[in-house]
Every structure is written in C-alpha cells, then in structure tokens.
Amino acid sequence: MFGKGEVKPVGPCWQAGLLSVALLLAGDARAAEERSFLIAGLDGKTFFRAEGSVNGPNGHDGLAVIDIADPARPRLAHVLGLDTSVYGPPTNLQITPDGRLGLVTSPVTMRQEGESWWAQGDDRLHVIDLAAEPPALIETIRVGRQPSGLAISKAGDVALVANREGRSVSVLAISGRSVRVVAEVDVGAEAAAVALAPDGRRAYVAKNKAGTVGILTLADGQWRHDPALDMPVGPGTYGLEVTPDGAFALSGNTGPAPSDGHADTVALLRAGTARPVVLDHIGIGDTAETLAISPDGRRAAIAVVKGSAAPQASPTYTPGSAAVLVGIGPEGRLRFLSEAPAGAVVQGIAFDPSGDYVYIGNYTDRSLGVYRIEGETIRETGFRLALPGQPASLRGRP
C-alpha cells in the first residue's frame, strides 16, 4: 500500500492502463464529433387549445435527443426530464461544435394563483453530456433572468445567453465539461435571442420588444454593447442567425401580436462591416417565429406560425403553419422561393449538416416534420417523427 504523500510508480501495466483510458477518451470524442444529432426542448406546461393558450404546473418538461444519421428518417434517441419552456424563443438550446455538450435554458417556471398558472422568470441553464450513453445532465447553473435564445461560438469555448427579464446577455466560458458564467452585459432592453459571428468577435442581439438588433463586440477580452449601432428590424424579433461566412445576419419578426392575421417579415442585415445596417425586408406571412440558415449560406428556412396559435373562434385562426424557403443573394437581397405546409404552432427549425433536409417542430401536434430541399423548393417528405412532448425549441451544432 502507498501512504499519504507517496508517489505511485508507473510500470508497464499502469502505462498500458493509462494508454487505454486515453484511447477510450479519444474514441469518445471522435464518436461524439461523428454523431449527427438535434436536440429539442419539450414543454409540458403551456398548451394551445381551442379556446386559447393555457398554462399548467411545472415538472413535465424534457429534452429530446434526435438522431439524424439517416436524415430522411430521424429517430428519437433519448429523452431527459428537465425544465424548459416555449416562453423562451426556439433557439434556447444548442450543441457544442464537437458534439459533446448540449446547453438548454429554463426561461420560466409556473406559479399558481387560484386555479390559474402564471409564468415567472427563471434563471437556470442545464449542461448535458451528449457523449454519455445515455446522455445525462452534468449540472445546472444560474445565468440571467429569463434566459432565452443562446449561441455557442464556432470554437466551442464561449456561449452567449440572451436574458429577457434581465435585459442582458450572459457570457459563458466552456472548457471540457465545465460551463461557467464569466460576465453579464447590459443591453438596455429585453433580449430574446443572440447570434455569434463565425470569428467569435461580434454578436447580434434580438431586442424583441424594441424591434431592434443590437451589437456586442469583443475587445481586450471583454464584450461591450454600443446602443448607437442598434438596427430597426421590426416588432417581435425572435429568430436571429448569421451566415457561415459572416457577411449577413437574418432576423425573423413575429409582429406586435402573433397570429393576428397580418403579414410579418424577415430582415437581412449587412454584418461583415464596421457599421452593420439593414439591407432588405421580405414579407413572409403571419408570425415568422424563427429561422435557420443553410450550411452553404445561400438559403434560409423560416418557421411561420400563421394563425395556428390563435383561439379557434378568432377570425385569424388557421389549423396549420408553414415552412418557408428564401434565397439569400450575394448582393444583399432576399428572395421568396417556396412554401410547404406544417403542423400547428411551429417553433424550432434546423437544417441537417448536408443542407438537403430541414426539420421543423410542430408544437401542438407533438411531432418533428421532415422536409427535403430540391433546388429552390422545400417539400414535405411525409415523414413525421412522433415526440413524447411539445417541441418548443430545436437546434443542432453551430
């Protein structure tokens, strides 16, 4: 036996053991990088019913891990029970570039008053080990109030979280399996979503109630917000993404009141310059909930709720939503390409790594719709993956 303070010698068998552990860890890392997964937040406490939306008690949310190795026929790989919410935008989760971690926020919890349940801001972010078999919760940390959309850098070492009630952006450092808050940046307004430029030195913040997109810049190791650079894009800004080359950013707008029957827009921003500006708007239909940009940066897919979130007695009600495809021109213009039907109250949307398939979360229908991109056309394949909850958010890797 070796006593306290003694150093145990490393002989051949120990060297072999250490080598086996190193190879195993390297194998796990390679396996994680090779996996094709999406994660979807499942809300079990907010429901869109015929008479309108209603809330219920906590304790019924979850996270679905979806295997898209066969992109035409995704399968449900695992479900974890954890708190999340549709009250945050559909971008309140993401997978790290190496595929090992998933970050998921809990924007709100419910409190009961009489027979009714009301949303109140939460401040938690869950860290999930996606390389584990099965995936498992590592820890839950505290961030800003009502943490909503988040973004992870291409390098995988930084995550930003937009805090609606906190009117701020939390800065998180990622190292291995450790995720820690290192700063919080005041952005002066409710912040619903955030997107990072590919070089990790600029971020875009959706100020949903102000109807603007703000700019954060990394300089001397600190993120700073300059309100003079805020850009007007339209009310209800929740969808926000940057093209892979960093040249443009797109924002999706739900309008002042979702499912009100009025057409809403997607805005195209010139992003790769000292002073970003709005270049173009395109009408996209009622309630452009969120969007995803294709891996080649030439197209964007938008989840358009239409009137499916309205009470059925409303004149603006529609039974279904839509998946819309637009083109992103190199000159800085958007072009409507095509539209396909979707289920009720669509939320998250994501491309597969090839850009040939698009997935959309049908919240009320509790399913994942699968779409094929054929040239300039988005087509529903007819395959829908049944989910064990209502998909409030959907994301893959940055």
GROMACS .gro file of C-alpha atoms in nm:
model
  398
    1MET     CA    1   0.000   0.000   0.000
    2PHE     CA    2   0.113   0.353  -0.071
    3GLY     CA    3   0.083   0.601   0.211
    4LYS     CA    4  -0.018   0.966   0.209
    5GLY     CA    5   0.222   1.183   0.011
    6GLU     CA    6   0.384   0.893  -0.171
    7VAL     CA    7   0.403   0.878  -0.548
    8LYS     CA    8   0.300   0.552  -0.707
    9PRO     CA    9   0.542   0.435  -0.977
   10VAL     CA   10   0.408   0.386  -1.329
   11GLY     CA   11   0.510   0.044  -1.455
   12PRO     CA   12   0.426  -0.125  -1.782
   13CYS     CA   13   0.076  -0.237  -1.672
   14TRP     CA   14  -0.010   0.113  -1.545
   15GLN     CA   15   0.124   0.265  -1.867
   16ALA     CA   16  -0.096   0.029  -2.065
   17GLY     CA   17  -0.393   0.123  -1.849
   18LEU     CA   18  -0.334   0.495  -1.896
   19LEU     CA   19  -0.295   0.442  -2.271
   20SER     CA   20  -0.626   0.250  -2.278
   21VAL     CA   21  -0.802   0.533  -2.093
   22ALA     CA   22  -0.653   0.792  -2.329
   23LEU     CA   23  -0.760   0.591  -2.634
   24LEU     CA   24  -1.107   0.544  -2.486
   25LEU     CA   25  -1.146   0.918  -2.424
   26ALA     CA   26  -1.017   0.997  -2.771
   27GLY     CA   27  -1.260   0.742  -2.914
   28ASP     CA   28  -1.548   0.901  -2.723
   29ALA     CA   29  -1.450   1.243  -2.856
   30ARG     CA   30  -1.430   1.115  -3.215
   31ALA     CA   31  -1.761   0.933  -3.176
   32ALA     CA   32  -1.927   1.249  -3.044
   33GLU     CA   33  -1.792   1.454  -3.335
   34GLU     CA   34  -1.917   1.198  -3.588
   35ARG     CA   35  -2.271   1.182  -3.447
   36SER     CA   36  -2.550   1.369  -3.620
   37PHE     CA   37  -2.795   1.485  -3.355
   38LEU     CA   38  -3.053   1.752  -3.293
   39ILE     CA   39  -3.188   1.846  -2.953
   40ALA     CA   40  -3.544   1.961  -2.894
   41GLY     CA   41  -3.686   2.120  -2.580
   42LEU     CA   42  -4.020   1.966  -2.483
   43ASP     CA   43  -4.265   2.192  -2.298
   44GLY     CA   44  -4.520   2.019  -2.076
   45LYS     CA   45  -4.680   2.318  -1.907
   46THR     CA   46  -4.811   2.553  -2.181
   47PHE     CA   47  -5.084   2.442  -2.421
   48PHE     CA   48  -5.252   2.598  -2.727
   49ARG     CA   49  -5.611   2.480  -2.702
   50ALA     CA   50  -5.926   2.562  -2.897
   51GLU     CA   51  -6.018   2.837  -2.650
   52GLY     CA   52  -5.663   2.982  -2.643
   53SER     CA   53  -5.334   2.921  -2.463
   54VAL     CA   54  -5.333   2.797  -2.104
   55ASN     CA   55  -5.060   2.712  -1.853
   56GLY     CA   56  -5.026   2.422  -1.613
   57PRO     CA   57  -4.794   2.302  -1.336
   58ASN     CA   58  -4.418   2.250  -1.360
   59GLY     CA   59  -4.248   1.914  -1.374
   60HIS     CA   60  -4.348   1.781  -1.716
   61ASP     CA   61  -4.081   1.928  -1.948
   62GLY     CA   62  -3.795   1.744  -2.114
   63LEU     CA   63  -3.518   1.735  -2.372
   64ALA     CA   64  -3.535   1.506  -2.674
   65VAL     CA   65  -3.211   1.388  -2.836
   66ILE     CA   66  -3.286   1.312  -3.202
   67ASP     CA   67  -3.055   1.101  -3.420
   68ILE     CA   68  -3.042   1.228  -3.781
   69ALA     CA   69  -2.779   0.984  -3.911
   70ASP     CA   70  -3.048   0.890  -4.164
   71PRO     CA   71  -3.161   1.245  -4.245
   72ALA     CA   72  -3.483   1.134  -4.417
   73ARG     CA   73  -3.598   0.929  -4.118
   74PRO     CA   74  -3.479   1.076  -3.786
   75ARG     CA   75  -3.528   0.870  -3.473
   76LEU     CA   76  -3.574   0.953  -3.108
   77ALA     CA   77  -3.253   0.850  -2.931
   78HIS     CA   78  -3.320   0.960  -2.573
   79VAL     CA   79  -3.535   1.184  -2.354
   80LEU     CA   80  -3.422   1.358  -2.035
   81GLY     CA   81  -3.658   1.516  -1.785
   82LEU     CA   82  -3.560   1.878  -1.723
   83ASP     CA   83  -3.725   2.221  -1.713
   84THR     CA   84  -3.753   2.435  -2.025
   85SER     CA   85  -4.029   2.643  -2.186
   86VAL     CA   86  -4.195   2.767  -2.503
   87TYR     CA   87  -4.190   3.115  -2.343
   88GLY     CA   88  -3.827   3.143  -2.448
   89PRO     CA   89  -3.756   3.161  -2.825
   90PRO     CA   90  -3.700   2.834  -3.014
   91THR     CA   91  -3.323   2.898  -3.000
   92ASN     CA   92  -3.284   2.847  -2.625
   93LEU     CA   93  -3.057   2.545  -2.673
   94GLN     CA   94  -2.761   2.432  -2.885
   95ILE     CA   95  -2.500   2.158  -2.920
   96THR     CA   96  -2.128   2.241  -2.895
   97PRO     CA   97  -1.929   2.208  -3.222
   98ASP     CA   98  -1.761   1.888  -3.101
   99GLY     CA   99  -2.099   1.731  -3.028
  100ARG     CA  100  -2.014   1.656  -2.665
  101LEU     CA  101  -2.232   1.905  -2.476
  102GLY     CA  102  -2.583   2.042  -2.503
  103LEU     CA  103  -2.685   2.370  -2.337
  104VAL     CA  104  -3.054   2.425  -2.259
  105THR     CA  105  -3.213   2.717  -2.073
  106SER     CA  106  -3.515   2.720  -1.845
  107PRO     CA  107  -3.670   3.060  -1.927
  108VAL     CA  108  -3.974   3.045  -1.696
  109THR     CA  109  -4.142   2.838  -1.429
  110MET     CA  110  -4.509   2.847  -1.337
  111ARG     CA  111  -4.669   2.975  -1.017
  112GLN     CA  112  -5.027   2.903  -0.919
  113GLU     CA  113  -5.278   3.175  -0.830
  114GLY     CA  114  -5.619   3.030  -0.756
  115GLU     CA  115  -5.694   2.787  -1.036
  116SER     CA  116  -5.463   2.956  -1.287
  117TRP     CA  117  -5.092   2.918  -1.355
  118TRP     CA  118  -4.874   3.216  -1.448
  119ALA     CA  119  -4.525   3.230  -1.592
  120GLN     CA  120  -4.245   3.383  -1.387
  121GLY     CA  121  -3.883   3.429  -1.491
  122ASP     CA  122  -3.633   3.154  -1.416
  123ASP     CA  123  -3.252   3.180  -1.430
  124ARG     CA  124  -3.125   2.827  -1.496
  125LEU     CA  125  -2.918   2.669  -1.772
  126HIS     CA  126  -2.874   2.292  -1.800
  127VAL     CA  127  -2.548   2.136  -1.918
  128ILE     CA  128  -2.599   1.796  -2.086
  129ASP     CA  129  -2.333   1.534  -2.160
  130LEU     CA  130  -2.434   1.414  -2.507
  131ALA     CA  131  -2.133   1.183  -2.534
  132ALA     CA  132  -2.255   0.973  -2.240
  133GLU     CA  133  -2.457   0.658  -2.300
  134PRO     CA  134  -2.729   0.754  -2.242
  135PRO     CA  135  -2.696   1.137  -2.245
  136ALA     CA  136  -2.707   1.277  -1.894
  137LEU     CA  137  -2.739   1.605  -1.704
  138ILE     CA  138  -2.397   1.721  -1.581
  139GLU     CA  139  -2.513   2.024  -1.384
  140THR     CA  140  -2.749   2.320  -1.378
  141ILE     CA  141  -2.602   2.669  -1.340
  142ARG     CA  142  -2.751   3.015  -1.278
  143VAL     CA  143  -2.742   3.278  -1.552
  144GLY     CA  144  -2.953   3.594  -1.609
  145ARG     CA  145  -3.328   3.633  -1.554
  146GLN     CA  146  -3.547   3.457  -1.811
  147PRO     CA  147  -3.262   3.311  -2.016
  148SER     CA  148  -3.388   3.262  -2.369
  149GLY     CA  149  -3.202   3.232  -2.701
  150LEU     CA  150  -2.838   3.125  -2.682
  151ALA     CA  151  -2.545   3.085  -2.918
  152ILE     CA  152  -2.221   2.887  -2.898
  153SER     CA  153  -1.905   3.001  -3.079
  154LYS     CA  154  -1.755   2.803  -3.367
  155ALA     CA  155  -1.451   2.741  -3.147
  156GLY     CA  156  -1.676   2.594  -2.879
  157ASP     CA  157  -1.520   2.790  -2.594
  158VAL     CA  158  -1.783   3.064  -2.546
  159ALA     CA  159  -2.161   3.073  -2.520
  160LEU     CA  160  -2.384   3.379  -2.501
  161VAL     CA  161  -2.732   3.374  -2.345
  162ALA     CA  162  -2.995   3.644  -2.406
  163ASN     CA  163  -3.190   3.725  -2.089
  164ARG     CA  164  -3.533   3.874  -2.149
  165GLU     CA  165  -3.624   3.986  -1.797
  166GLY     CA  166  -3.259   4.055  -1.716
  167ARG     CA  167  -3.223   4.286  -2.021
  168SER     CA  168  -2.875   4.147  -2.062
  169VAL     CA  169  -2.652   3.887  -2.225
  170SER     CA  170  -2.468   3.634  -2.007
  171VAL     CA  171  -2.119   3.534  -2.122
  172LEU     CA  172  -2.024   3.172  -2.051
  173ALA     CA  173  -1.681   3.009  -2.075
  174ILE     CA  174  -1.677   2.645  -2.190
  175SER     CA  175  -1.382   2.420  -2.106
  176GLY     CA  176  -1.428   2.048  -2.147
  177ARG     CA  177  -1.740   1.958  -1.949
  178SER     CA  178  -1.725   2.279  -1.744
  179VAL     CA  179  -1.953   2.574  -1.824
  180ARG     CA  180  -1.920   2.890  -1.614
  181VAL     CA  181  -2.063   3.243  -1.622
  182VAL     CA  182  -1.781   3.496  -1.658
  183ALA     CA  183  -1.970   3.819  -1.735
  184GLU     CA  184  -2.309   3.978  -1.791
  185VAL     CA  185  -2.353   4.260  -2.041
  186ASP     CA  186  -2.637   4.510  -2.003
  187VAL     CA  187  -2.806   4.567  -2.340
  188GLY     CA  188  -3.069   4.815  -2.218
  189ALA     CA  189  -3.377   4.623  -2.335
  190GLU     CA  190  -3.542   4.282  -2.323
  191ALA     CA  191  -3.311   4.043  -2.511
  192ALA     CA  192  -3.474   3.738  -2.668
  193ALA     CA  193  -3.206   3.583  -2.889
  194VAL     CA  194  -2.838   3.611  -2.975
  195ALA     CA  195  -2.620   3.505  -3.269
  196LEU     CA  196  -2.241   3.491  -3.295
  197ALA     CA  197  -2.029   3.584  -3.596
  198PRO     CA  198  -1.807   3.298  -3.720
  199ASP     CA  199  -1.489   3.464  -3.588
  200GLY     CA  200  -1.642   3.488  -3.239
  201ARG     CA  201  -1.566   3.860  -3.203
  202ARG     CA  202  -1.910   4.007  -3.272
  203ALA     CA  203  -2.258   3.909  -3.162
  204TYR     CA  204  -2.607   4.020  -3.261
  205VAL     CA  205  -2.883   4.055  -3.002
  206ALA     CA  206  -3.257   4.044  -3.078
  207LYS     CA  207  -3.430   4.310  -2.869
  208ASN     CA  208  -3.775   4.169  -2.923
  209LYS     CA  209  -3.995   4.442  -2.774
  210ALA     CA  210  -3.781   4.726  -2.906
  211GLY     CA  211  -3.789   4.573  -3.254
  212THR     CA  212  -3.417   4.617  -3.300
  213VAL     CA  213  -3.100   4.410  -3.330
  214GLY     CA  214  -2.811   4.525  -3.114
  215ILE     CA  215  -2.438   4.466  -3.149
  216LEU     CA  216  -2.190   4.323  -2.900
  217THR     CA  217  -1.818   4.347  -2.973
  218LEU     CA  218  -1.534   4.155  -2.810
  219ALA     CA  219  -1.229   4.372  -2.742
  220ASP     CA  220  -0.948   4.325  -2.490
  221GLY     CA  221  -1.119   4.014  -2.357
  222GLN     CA  222  -1.447   4.193  -2.276
  223TRP     CA  223  -1.783   4.207  -2.452
  224ARG     CA  224  -1.925   4.558  -2.495
  225HIS     CA  225  -2.259   4.684  -2.621
  226ASP     CA  226  -2.290   5.005  -2.824
  227PRO     CA  227  -2.657   5.114  -2.841
  228ALA     CA  228  -2.571   5.358  -3.121
  229LEU     CA  229  -2.538   5.057  -3.353
  230ASP     CA  230  -2.890   4.920  -3.288
  231MET     CA  231  -3.073   4.842  -3.613
  232PRO     CA  232  -3.452   4.862  -3.664
  233VAL     CA  233  -3.588   4.529  -3.795
  234GLY     CA  234  -3.950   4.511  -3.678
  235PRO     CA  235  -4.150   4.416  -3.368
  236GLY     CA  236  -4.134   4.074  -3.208
  237THR     CA  237  -3.778   3.987  -3.311
  238TYR     CA  238  -3.702   3.630  -3.204
  239GLY     CA  239  -3.529   3.448  -3.490
  240LEU     CA  240  -3.167   3.554  -3.541
  241GLU     CA  241  -2.884   3.382  -3.729
  242VAL     CA  242  -2.558   3.474  -3.907
  243THR     CA  243  -2.448   3.330  -4.242
  244PRO     CA  244  -2.148   3.092  -4.229
  245ASP     CA  245  -1.921   3.349  -4.396
  246GLY     CA  246  -2.025   3.623  -4.153
  247ALA     CA  247  -2.138   3.855  -4.433
  248PHE     CA  248  -2.506   3.871  -4.337
  249ALA     CA  249  -2.743   3.820  -4.047
  250LEU     CA  250  -3.114   3.744  -4.067
  251SER     CA  251  -3.384   3.828  -3.815
  252GLY     CA  252  -3.738   3.690  -3.808
  253ASN     CA  253  -4.021   3.900  -3.668
  254THR     CA  254  -4.346   3.777  -3.516
  255GLY     CA  255  -4.507   4.122  -3.526
  256PRO     CA  256  -4.669   4.312  -3.238
  257ALA     CA  257  -4.918   4.027  -3.182
  258PRO     CA  258  -4.856   3.669  -3.302
  259SER     CA  259  -5.126   3.500  -3.512
  260ASP     CA  260  -5.307   3.831  -3.570
  261GLY     CA  261  -5.360   3.773  -3.941
  262HIS     CA  262  -5.108   4.036  -4.054
  263ALA     CA  263  -4.801   3.953  -4.260
  264ASP     CA  264  -4.468   3.980  -4.083
  265THR     CA  265  -4.114   3.999  -4.215
  266VAL     CA  266  -3.762   3.866  -4.223
  267ALA     CA  267  -3.486   4.128  -4.234
  268LEU     CA  268  -3.143   4.089  -4.393
  269LEU     CA  269  -2.856   4.273  -4.223
  270ARG     CA  270  -2.512   4.351  -4.362
  271ALA     CA  271  -2.299   4.206  -4.086
  272GLY     CA  272  -1.939   4.194  -4.202
  273THR     CA  273  -1.868   4.568  -4.181
  274ALA     CA  274  -1.775   4.818  -3.910
  275ARG     CA  275  -2.128   4.956  -3.906
  276PRO     CA  276  -2.391   4.688  -3.976
  277VAL     CA  277  -2.709   4.805  -4.150
  278VAL     CA  278  -3.045   4.663  -4.258
  279LEU     CA  279  -3.030   4.586  -4.632
  280ASP     CA  280  -3.363   4.424  -4.708
  281HIS     CA  281  -3.700   4.306  -4.577
  282ILE     CA  282  -3.925   4.036  -4.717
  283GLY     CA  283  -4.288   3.963  -4.628
  284ILE     CA  284  -4.307   3.607  -4.508
  285GLY     CA  285  -4.656   3.555  -4.362
  286ASP     CA  286  -4.814   3.582  -4.021
  287THR     CA  287  -4.565   3.525  -3.734
  288ALA     CA  288  -4.215   3.441  -3.859
  289GLU     CA  289  -4.128   3.254  -3.541
  290THR     CA  290  -3.768   3.159  -3.611
  291LEU     CA  291  -3.527   3.066  -3.889
  292ALA     CA  292  -3.226   2.858  -3.984
  293ILE     CA  293  -2.959   2.930  -4.247
  294SER     CA  294  -2.834   2.653  -4.476
  295PRO     CA  295  -2.473   2.532  -4.437
  296ASP     CA  296  -2.377   2.699  -4.767
  297GLY     CA  297  -2.533   3.030  -4.661
  298ARG     CA  298  -2.747   3.059  -4.976
  299ARG     CA  299  -3.089   2.987  -4.825
  300ALA     CA  300  -3.287   3.028  -4.507
  301ALA     CA  301  -3.579   2.821  -4.384
  302ILE     CA  302  -3.840   3.001  -4.172
  303ALA     CA  303  -4.099   2.855  -3.934
  304VAL     CA  304  -4.416   3.060  -3.993
  305VAL     CA  305  -4.689   3.003  -3.734
  306LYS     CA  306  -4.967   3.172  -3.935
  307GLY     CA  307  -5.291   3.173  -3.731
  308SER     CA  308  -5.241   2.837  -3.564
  309ALA     CA  309  -5.162   2.995  -3.224
  310ALA     CA  310  -5.490   3.190  -3.222
  311PRO     CA  311  -5.809   3.067  -3.050
  312GLN     CA  312  -6.023   2.872  -3.293
  313ALA     CA  313  -6.303   3.127  -3.261
  314SER     CA  314  -6.072   3.403  -3.386
  315PRO     CA  315  -6.111   3.519  -3.749
  316THR     CA  316  -5.732   3.489  -3.784
  317TYR     CA  317  -5.720   3.119  -3.688
  318THR     CA  318  -5.563   2.866  -3.926
  319PRO     CA  319  -5.526   2.495  -3.846
  320GLY     CA  320  -5.168   2.473  -3.968
  321SER     CA  321  -4.841   2.661  -4.009
  322ALA     CA  322  -4.584   2.676  -4.289
  323ALA     CA  323  -4.219   2.609  -4.368
  324VAL     CA  324  -4.091   2.883  -4.599
  325LEU     CA  325  -3.769   2.885  -4.800
  326VAL     CA  326  -3.600   3.211  -4.906
  327GLY     CA  327  -3.286   3.277  -5.105
  328ILE     CA  328  -3.001   3.496  -4.977
  329GLY     CA  329  -2.839   3.683  -5.266
  330PRO     CA  330  -2.470   3.777  -5.254
  331GLU     CA  331  -2.570   4.137  -5.331
  332GLY     CA  332  -2.771   4.152  -5.008
  333ARG     CA  333  -3.126   4.078  -5.118
  334LEU     CA  334  -3.383   3.820  -5.004
  335ARG     CA  335  -3.598   3.624  -5.249
  336PHE     CA  336  -3.907   3.418  -5.169
  337LEU     CA  337  -3.854   3.066  -5.309
  338SER     CA  338  -4.125   2.830  -5.190
  339GLU     CA  339  -4.356   2.722  -4.909
  340ALA     CA  340  -4.474   2.390  -4.768
  341PRO     CA  341  -4.744   2.309  -4.512
  342ALA     CA  342  -4.652   2.236  -4.149
  343GLY     CA  343  -4.829   2.133  -3.831
  344ALA     CA  344  -4.989   2.355  -3.570
  345VAL     CA  345  -4.783   2.622  -3.389
  346VAL     CA  346  -4.443   2.555  -3.544
  347GLN     CA  347  -4.148   2.652  -3.328
  348GLY     CA  348  -3.787   2.541  -3.389
  349ILE     CA  349  -3.637   2.478  -3.732
  350ALA     CA  350  -3.299   2.332  -3.835
  351PHE     CA  351  -3.104   2.208  -4.137
  352ASP     CA  352  -2.918   1.879  -4.145
  353PRO     CA  353  -2.538   1.910  -4.198
  354SER     CA  354  -2.569   1.849  -4.574
  355GLY     CA  355  -2.830   2.122  -4.621
  356ASP     CA  356  -3.056   1.878  -4.808
  357TYR     CA  357  -3.309   1.837  -4.526
  358VAL     CA  358  -3.497   2.071  -4.296
  359TYR     CA  359  -3.665   1.975  -3.969
  360ILE     CA  360  -3.944   2.169  -3.803
  361GLY     CA  361  -4.102   2.126  -3.460
  362ASN     CA  362  -4.483   2.104  -3.469
  363TYR     CA  363  -4.564   2.211  -3.113
  364THR     CA  364  -4.932   2.125  -3.075
  365ASP     CA  365  -4.901   1.813  -3.293
  366ARG     CA  366  -4.605   1.684  -3.088
  367SER     CA  367  -4.404   1.589  -3.393
  368LEU     CA  368  -4.094   1.668  -3.595
  369GLY     CA  369  -4.167   1.736  -3.962
  370VAL     CA  370  -3.908   1.638  -4.225
  371TYR     CA  371  -3.860   1.843  -4.543
  372ARG     CA  372  -3.641   1.795  -4.848
  373ILE     CA  373  -3.470   2.083  -5.030
  374GLU     CA  374  -3.491   2.028  -5.407
  375GLY     CA  375  -3.331   2.319  -5.587
  376GLU     CA  376  -3.537   2.622  -5.486
  377THR     CA  377  -3.825   2.416  -5.348
  378ILE     CA  378  -3.892   2.295  -4.996
  379ARG     CA  379  -4.107   1.979  -4.995
  380GLU     CA  380  -4.269   1.792  -4.710
  381THR     CA  381  -4.145   1.432  -4.723
  382GLY     CA  382  -4.449   1.294  -4.542
  383PHE     CA  383  -4.237   1.155  -4.258
  384ARG     CA  384  -4.314   1.295  -3.915
  385LEU     CA  385  -4.136   1.175  -3.604
  386ALA     CA  386  -4.372   1.148  -3.306
  387LEU     CA  387  -4.231   1.314  -2.995
  388PRO     CA  388  -4.320   1.249  -2.629
  389GLY     CA  389  -4.391   1.619  -2.568
  390GLN     CA  390  -4.445   1.954  -2.736
  391PRO     CA  391  -4.129   2.068  -2.923
  392ALA     CA  392  -4.070   2.427  -2.810
  393SER     CA  393  -3.716   2.459  -2.947
  394LEU     CA  394  -3.488   2.281  -3.193
  395ARG     CA  395  -3.117   2.315  -3.267
  396GLY     CA  396  -2.809   2.126  -3.375
  397ARG     CA  397  -2.446   2.244  -3.378
  398PRO     CA  398  -2.338   2.598  -3.464
   0.00000   0.00000   0.00000
